[in-house]
């Protein structure tokens, strides 16, 4: 359409005409939205879609992202019949090849995940692999895995088919129309400005790809992505190479190989990438190729010559060097942005946008239509990112590493090494002096474990016992048997205050927060379906003031969730005080003895019972002491005004010497919490799980009056549950559990491990997972089953537990 035909109003405006924007328009119109406009700065698909290799790989690192990719294999083959536009989709299958035994272990675990996620995948012999792909050499390989239902498609034609489907149902497309601003009113979008005039609207969806960060800035929101040079090359036809063969992915060589009518297209994801666009994206960027870069080419050619020897004499028909955007963690950005209502995003596809676009477009359409996607999408939720992450230097430095994440060795607890440090707690240097090996979460440097031997602490990852296994065990047992301290300053902290603060929180929380000053309440915050939007502790610190503590990674999400739901007329407001307080947790049977040396306050059970909070004298400071625990032992969380933190740290360490105090890292905190069955939001409880299913019904108070999710829970209570979170311990003491390992009941796959770790007190790995029985789930049914957990292709006998295998009655915290 001509630009001067822009309407003055549309219900929904989509910015960006790549495959994600086209998919979003397609799925919105599928749901009945007809007043949809798509604005594209140049021509449809001219940004990065046109340059994509078109691979459609299903298996991703979690169920949610896998489901997004699986949907593409269902949708793309059907589009031609619906729209008359051929997509070029072919089900080719894919081979993952392994150069090392460690990579084979990863793929064996991946095969287990795939089965649980509904993706067919199995190991094949190297001879079978060569027969599937004539001309491929298996020299130097130890194994291969086959995914028969992966495919490939033509990116531009697929985008054209999607937008044709949207147009057939009323959507309008305006090419060569740049957006110059986003308008807001009362905290919500109300329109966009373009070079040809303004459009008022109810929703704006940012699908602008590399330009997504720029569009975000127009609305004052953080869309952290950065472009890097991405390349692939295609040969002329090679004798003996089939027109179609399974895509070959050699993660160790960081290269993939795709059939192209008797030729080979190859490219990949290098370990060290080259950022691009630091001075902005040129206005004339359209179907743009960048200058040839032999350094990048040689990375992939080296692997290519090993895998396909015929490449040594093949003629390169074309080398394509293009720009593509990547996020700091190599996962998409999807959903409604924080702080601005009705502004959605579908960006940061990290060079797997062709496979992800179908599912992302569908999810955004569902989100707009009903206020949430059909399944929780926290791994790709835009609210996992923080405002500071749009910092240009941070994004530049991180993208150097981000590109390679897709093909790296995906060890558990793998750490990013670029763009660090960003945020350090006040006691960071003291922890470093004590031998801390730091991990990073949401920008925070956190002690992961401590090396008491004085060797430089460095992560050496493994699918088995990593190099910190022994040290983690010592820290774990110090908390169980003596006294331990860990720094959790990174936890997000808010104060909700005002005359109506109690009323607001009573409505939002499922627990009863109308408690006396100084009492701590653990509570879920539920959605209308009864699922967990988050869980946290709420402490009443004054009649009109409540102190909330939530997880480090969900800080933006939780704050935004609460702020949006404080009624405009309410005399209540929320303040983020995360950086105003350090938090040191002192835990273990001797914790009371250590604190008693530093304060005159009565720490006895009678004077200071579990789940109470007081301001106490401690050293020269007056921190809040919360008697609460996430590790299942007697202890206090100390919330210390930041400028007093180092003094309190030093005083505790000195007082604790008599009792053998030990500093503890996040690895031990995780294994400690798992032994005693403490849930973790995102892993064990999500928006798709409710408190009854999670075994946390005690945290809900139906007698206090209405709250969000109450009606859904009452109906669930009446119906009864069909799934329940239980715990497992492995009978083999050597096998390690991490996450997503398939659970078998009586020989049949039934679920996956939501989170796992080695339980040092128990002497074996421990994990959680949901069991499901459509006829109703009872203790007898659970206990009557025979359970195994699949780990790296082996079935490991497991014992099921209805309650935590350690301190099942929760008595240790109350001693």
Coordinates of N, CA and C in Angstrom, one line a residue, residues 79-175:
X79 N 1.0 -23.9 5.2 CA 0.7 -22.6 4.8 C 0.3 -22.5 3.3
X80 N 0.9 -23.3 2.5 CA 0.6 -23.2 1.1 C -0.8 -23.5 0.7
X81 N -1.3 -24.6 1.4 CA -2.7 -24.9 1.1 C -3.7 -23.8 1.6
X82 N -3.3 -23.1 2.6 CA -4.2 -22.0 3.1 C -4.0 -20.8 2.3
X83 N -2.8 -20.4 1.9 CA -2.6 -19.1 1.3 C -2.2 -19.1 -0.1
X84 N -1.9 -20.3 -0.7 CA -1.5 -20.3 -2.1 C 0.0 -19.9 -2.3
X85 N 0.7 -19.6 -1.2 CA 2.1 -19.2 -1.3 C 3.0 -20.4 -0.7
X86 N 3.8 -20.9 -1.6 CA 4.7 -22.0 -1.2 C 5.8 -21.5 -0.2
X87 N 6.0 -22.3 0.8 CA 7.1 -21.9 1.8 C 8.4 -22.6 1.5
X88 N 8.4 -23.6 0.7 CA 9.6 -24.4 0.4 C 10.0 -25.3 1.6
X89 N 9.0 -25.6 2.5 CA 9.3 -26.4 3.7 C 9.6 -27.8 3.3
X90 N 10.6 -28.4 3.8 CA 10.9 -29.8 3.6 C 11.3 -30.4 5.0
X91 N 10.8 -31.6 5.2 CA 11.2 -32.4 6.4 C 12.4 -33.2 6.0
X92 N 13.6 -32.7 6.5 CA 14.9 -33.3 6.1 C 15.4 -34.2 7.2
X93 N 15.0 -33.9 8.4 CA 15.7 -34.6 9.6 C 17.0 -33.9 9.9
X94 N 17.6 -34.3 10.9 CA 18.9 -33.6 11.3 C 19.8 -34.6 12.1
X95 N 21.1 -34.5 11.9 CA 22.1 -35.3 12.6 C 22.9 -34.4 13.5
X96 N 23.0 -34.7 14.8 CA 23.9 -34.1 15.6 C 25.1 -35.0 15.8
X97 N 26.3 -34.5 15.5 CA 27.5 -35.4 15.6 C 28.4 -34.9 16.8
X98 N 29.1 -35.9 17.4 CA 29.9 -35.6 18.6 C 31.3 -35.9 18.4
X99 N 32.2 -35.0 18.6 CA 33.6 -35.2 18.5 C 34.3 -35.7 19.8
X100 N 33.5 -35.5 20.9 CA 34.1 -35.9 22.2 C 33.1 -36.7 23.0
X101 N 33.6 -37.4 24.0 CA 32.7 -38.2 24.8 C 31.8 -37.3 25.7
X102 N 32.4 -36.1 26.1 CA 31.6 -35.2 26.8 C 30.4 -34.6 26.0
X103 N 30.6 -34.4 24.7 CA 29.5 -33.9 23.9 C 28.5 -35.1 23.7
X104 N 28.9 -36.3 23.7 CA 28.0 -37.4 23.6 C 27.1 -37.5 24.8
X105 N 27.7 -37.2 26.0 CA 27.0 -37.2 27.2 C 25.9 -36.1 27.2
X106 N 26.3 -34.9 26.6 CA 25.3 -33.9 26.5 C 24.1 -34.3 25.6
X107 N 24.5 -34.9 24.5 CA 23.4 -35.4 23.5 C 22.6 -36.5 24.1
X108 N 23.2 -37.4 24.9 CA 22.4 -38.4 25.6 C 21.4 -37.8 26.5
X109 N 21.8 -36.8 27.3 CA 20.9 -36.1 28.1 C 19.8 -35.4 27.2
X110 N 20.3 -34.9 26.1 CA 19.3 -34.2 25.2 C 18.3 -35.1 24.7
X111 N 18.7 -36.4 24.4 CA 17.8 -37.4 23.9 C 16.7 -37.7 24.9
X112 N 17.1 -37.7 26.2 CA 16.1 -37.9 27.2 C 15.1 -36.7 27.3
X113 N 15.7 -35.5 27.2 CA 14.8 -34.3 27.3 C 13.9 -34.3 26.1
X114 N 14.5 -34.6 24.9 CA 13.6 -34.6 23.7 C 12.4 -35.6 23.8
X115 N 12.7 -36.7 24.3 CA 11.6 -37.7 24.5 C 10.5 -37.1 25.5
X116 N 10.9 -36.4 26.5 CA 10.0 -35.8 27.5 C 9.3 -34.6 26.8
X117 N 10.0 -33.9 25.9 CA 9.4 -32.8 25.3 C 8.6 -33.1 24.0
X118 N 8.5 -34.4 23.7 CA 7.7 -34.8 22.5 C 8.4 -34.7 21.2
X119 N 9.8 -34.7 21.2 CA 10.6 -34.7 20.0 C 11.3 -36.0 19.8
X120 N 11.1 -36.6 18.6 CA 11.8 -37.9 18.4 C 13.3 -37.7 18.1
X121 N 14.1 -38.4 18.9 CA 15.5 -38.3 18.7 C 16.2 -39.6 19.3
X122 N 17.2 -40.1 18.6 CA 17.8 -41.3 19.1 C 19.2 -41.4 18.5
X123 N 20.1 -42.1 19.2 CA 21.5 -42.3 18.8 C 21.5 -43.3 17.6
X124 N 22.4 -43.0 16.7 CA 22.6 -43.9 15.5 C 24.1 -44.2 15.5
X125 N 24.4 -45.3 14.8 CA 25.9 -45.7 14.6 C 26.5 -44.7 13.6
X126 N 27.8 -44.6 13.6 CA 28.5 -43.8 12.7 C 28.3 -44.2 11.2
X127 N 28.2 -45.6 11.1 CA 27.9 -46.1 9.7 C 26.6 -45.6 9.2
X128 N 25.6 -45.7 10.1 CA 24.2 -45.2 9.8 C 24.3 -43.7 9.4
X129 N 25.0 -43.0 10.1 CA 25.1 -41.6 9.9 C 25.7 -41.3 8.5
X130 N 26.7 -42.0 8.1 CA 27.3 -41.9 6.8 C 26.4 -42.3 5.7
X131 N 25.5 -43.3 6.0 CA 24.5 -43.7 5.0 C 23.4 -42.7 4.8
X132 N 23.1 -42.0 5.9 CA 22.1 -40.9 5.8 C 22.6 -39.7 5.0
X133 N 23.9 -39.5 5.1 CA 24.5 -38.3 4.5 C 25.7 -38.7 3.7
X134 N 25.5 -39.2 2.5 CA 26.6 -39.6 1.6 C 27.5 -38.4 1.4
X135 N 28.8 -38.7 1.5 CA 29.8 -37.6 1.4 C 30.3 -37.0 2.7
X136 N 29.6 -37.4 3.8 CA 30.0 -36.9 5.1 C 31.0 -37.9 5.7
X137 N 32.0 -37.4 6.3 CA 33.0 -38.2 7.0 C 32.7 -38.3 8.5
X138 N 32.8 -39.5 9.0 CA 32.7 -39.6 10.5 C 34.0 -39.7 11.2
X139 N 35.1 -39.5 10.5 CA 36.4 -39.6 11.1 C 36.5 -38.6 12.2
X140 N 37.0 -39.1 13.4 CA 37.1 -38.2 14.5 C 35.9 -38.1 15.4
X141 N 34.8 -38.7 15.0 CA 33.6 -38.7 15.7 C 33.4 -39.8 16.7
X142 N 32.7 -39.6 17.8 CA 32.5 -40.7 18.7 C 31.0 -41.2 18.7
X143 N 30.1 -40.3 18.1 CA 28.7 -40.7 18.2 C 27.9 -39.7 17.3
X144 N 26.7 -40.1 17.0 CA 25.8 -39.3 16.2 C 24.3 -39.5 16.7
X145 N 23.5 -38.5 16.6 CA 22.1 -38.6 17.1 C 21.2 -38.0 15.9
X146 N 20.1 -38.7 15.8 CA 19.2 -38.4 14.6 C 17.9 -37.8 15.1
X147 N 17.4 -36.7 14.5 CA 16.1 -36.1 14.8 C 15.3 -36.2 13.5
X148 N 14.5 -37.1 13.3 CA 13.9 -37.3 11.9 C 12.9 -36.2 11.5
X149 N 12.4 -35.4 12.5 CA 11.3 -34.5 12.1 C 11.8 -33.1 12.0
X150 N 13.1 -32.8 12.1 CA 13.5 -31.4 11.8 C 13.4 -31.1 10.4
X151 N 13.4 -29.8 10.0 CA 13.2 -29.5 8.6 C 14.0 -28.2 8.2
X152 N 13.6 -27.8 7.0 CA 14.2 -26.5 6.5 C 13.1 -25.8 5.7
X153 N 13.2 -24.5 5.6 CA 12.2 -23.8 4.8 C 12.8 -22.6 4.2
X154 N 12.1 -22.0 3.2 CA 12.6 -20.8 2.6 C 12.2 -19.6 3.4
X155 N 13.1 -18.8 4.0 CA 12.6 -17.8 5.0 C 11.7 -16.7 4.3
X156 N 12.1 -16.2 3.2 CA 11.3 -15.1 2.6 C 10.0 -15.6 2.2
X157 N 9.9 -16.7 1.5 CA 8.7 -17.3 1.1 C 7.8 -17.6 2.2
X158 N 8.3 -18.1 3.3 CA 7.5 -18.4 4.5 C 7.0 -17.2 5.1
X159 N 7.8 -16.1 5.2 CA 7.2 -14.8 5.7 C 6.1 -14.3 4.8
X160 N 6.3 -14.5 3.5 CA 5.3 -14.0 2.5 C 4.0 -14.8 2.7
X161 N 4.1 -16.1 2.9 CA 2.9 -16.9 3.2 C 2.2 -16.5 4.4
X162 N 2.9 -16.2 5.5 CA 2.3 -15.8 6.7 C 1.6 -14.5 6.6
X163 N 2.2 -13.5 5.9 CA 1.6 -12.2 5.7 C 0.4 -12.3 4.8
X164 N 0.5 -13.2 3.8 CA -0.7 -13.4 2.9 C -1.9 -13.9 3.7
X165 N -1.6 -14.8 4.6 CA -2.7 -15.3 5.5 C -3.3 -14.2 6.3
X166 N -2.4 -13.3 6.8 CA -2.9 -12.2 7.6 C -3.7 -11.2 6.8
X167 N -3.3 -10.9 5.6 CA -4.0 -10.0 4.7 C -5.3 -10.6 4.3
X168 N -5.4 -11.9 4.1 CA -6.7 -12.5 3.7 C -7.7 -12.3 4.8
X169 N -7.3 -12.1 6.0 CA -8.2 -11.9 7.1 C -8.3 -10.4 7.6
X170 N -7.8 -9.5 6.8 CA -8.0 -8.1 7.0 C -6.8 -7.3 7.4
X171 N -5.7 -7.9 7.7 CA -4.5 -7.1 8.1 C -4.0 -6.2 6.9
X172 N -3.5 -5.1 7.2 CA -2.9 -4.2 6.2 C -1.4 -4.0 6.5
X173 N -0.7 -3.9 5.4 CA 0.8 -3.8 5.5 C 1.2 -2.5 4.8
X174 N 2.1 -1.8 5.5 CA 2.6 -0.5 4.9 C 4.2 -0.7 4.9
X175 N 4.7 -0.9 3.7 CA 6.2 -0.9 3.6 C 6.8 0.5 3.4

